[in-house]
């Protein structure tokens, strides 16, 4: 079994995307030895997201889930930073309006569906490449 944390995080996110499931934060943290500090874990997560995200409008981080089913605040910060106009259209301008739980759930559901479709396309593309090489 691979013990490289980056490979483990990438594999967990890919599997969740392909199966239309989520990666609970508890399971994410179990991928690391207890001695690895939180800052290092999130650095590895960022590297995994960069590896999986071949487009700035796809964020596999949406697949991480707190106990309430939503990703943590870092996902919403990334979403605002990378897709401000889309965020404001869906949730309202955060300078003037707090995001509602309903709005967050709708945004997350749509983004998880986009990530699922992206993962399916990536897997199909990989299979096509393998067939061409064979």
C-alpha positions as a printed Julia matrix, in Angstrom:
134×3 Matrix{Float64}:
   0.0    0.0     0.0
   1.19   3.49   -0.84
   2.02   5.52    2.27
   2.7    8.79    0.44
   0.11  11.17    1.94
  -0.26  13.12   -1.31
  -1.05   9.96   -3.27
  -3.47   8.81   -0.57
  -5.35  12.13   -0.56
  -5.53  12.2    -4.36
  -6.81   8.61   -4.45
  -9.43   9.3    -1.75
 -10.73  12.36   -3.6
 -10.74  10.6    -6.98
 -12.62   7.63   -5.54
 -15.18   9.89   -3.88
 -15.66  11.83   -7.12
 -16.16   8.7    -9.19
 -18.58   7.2    -6.66
 -20.49  10.46   -6.01
 -19.63  10.32   -2.32
 -17.68  12.52    0.07
 -14.52  12.26    2.16
 -15.33  13.08    5.78
 -12.67  15.25    7.39
 -12.13  12.5     9.96
 -11.16  10.1     7.17
  -8.94  12.77    5.58
  -7.01  13.21    8.84
  -6.57   9.43    9.26
  -4.52   9.44    6.04
  -1.71  11.12    7.98
   0.41   9.96   10.92
  -0.67  11.66   14.14
   2.62  13.55   14.26
   1.89  15.48   11.05
   0.74  19.01   11.96
  -2.52  20.4    10.59
  -0.68  23.0     8.52
   1.24  20.26    6.71
  -1.95  18.25    6.14
  -3.61  21.22    4.48
  -0.5   21.87    2.39
  -0.79  18.29    1.12
  -4.51  18.86    0.47
  -3.72  21.99   -1.56
  -1.16  20.04   -3.59
  -3.7   17.27   -4.19
  -6.31  19.78   -5.33
  -3.83  21.37   -7.74
  -3.01  17.92   -9.09
  -6.68  17.04   -9.65
  -7.89  20.43  -10.84
  -6.86  20.83  -14.45
  -9.23  23.78  -14.69
  -9.69  26.64  -12.22
 -13.44  26.07  -12.18
 -13.23  22.53  -10.76
 -12.58  22.14   -7.02
 -12.3   18.6    -5.67
 -12.13  20.14   -2.19
 -15.92  20.26   -2.29
 -15.82  16.51   -1.63
 -14.51  16.99    1.91
 -17.35  16.97    4.4
 -17.89  18.12    7.96
 -20.47  16.39   10.15
 -23.17  18.6     8.58
 -22.27  17.31    5.11
 -20.78  20.57    3.89
 -17.12  21.23    3.15
 -15.2   23.46    5.53
 -14.82  27.23    5.21
 -11.63  26.86    3.14
 -13.74  25.56    0.23
 -16.02  28.6     0.31
 -12.99  30.94    0.51
 -11.42  29.25   -2.54
 -14.73  29.39   -4.4
 -15.1   33.09   -3.69
 -11.52  33.78   -4.75
 -11.6   31.7    -7.94
 -15.2   32.31   -9.04
 -16.38  35.49   -7.4
 -19.11  36.31   -9.92
 -20.61  32.82   -9.73
 -20.47  32.88   -5.93
 -22.21  36.26   -5.73
 -24.87  35.18   -8.23
 -25.63  32.07   -6.18
 -25.17  33.32   -2.62
 -25.24  37.1    -2.7
 -22.37  39.45   -2.02
 -20.73  38.32    1.24
 -19.87  41.94    2.07
 -23.58  42.64    2.49
 -25.24  39.29    3.08
 -24.3   36.16    4.99
 -24.59  32.89    3.12
 -27.56  30.79    4.14
 -27.3   27.1     4.91
 -29.75  26.41    2.08
 -27.64  28.44   -0.33
 -24.47  26.65    0.73
 -26.11  23.25    0.3
 -27.33  24.16   -3.2
 -23.94  25.51   -4.25
 -22.14  22.46   -2.85
 -24.56  20.01   -4.51
 -24.03  21.65   -7.89
 -20.25  21.71   -7.45
 -20.12  18.08   -6.34
 -22.06  17.12   -9.47
 -19.57  19.07  -11.62
 -16.64  17.32   -9.92
 -18.3   13.93  -10.42
 -18.74  14.64  -14.15
 -15.15  15.87  -14.38
 -13.85  12.68  -12.75
 -15.87  10.49  -15.12
 -14.5   12.39  -18.14
 -10.95  12.15  -16.78
 -11.28   8.4   -16.26
 -12.68   7.93  -19.77
  -9.85  10.03  -21.21
  -7.31   7.9   -19.32
  -8.85   4.7   -20.67
  -8.69   6.06  -24.22
  -5.01   6.9   -23.78
  -4.29   3.42  -22.43
  -6.01   1.84  -25.44
  -3.99   4.0   -27.84
  -0.74   2.94  -26.17
  -1.65  -0.77  -26.21
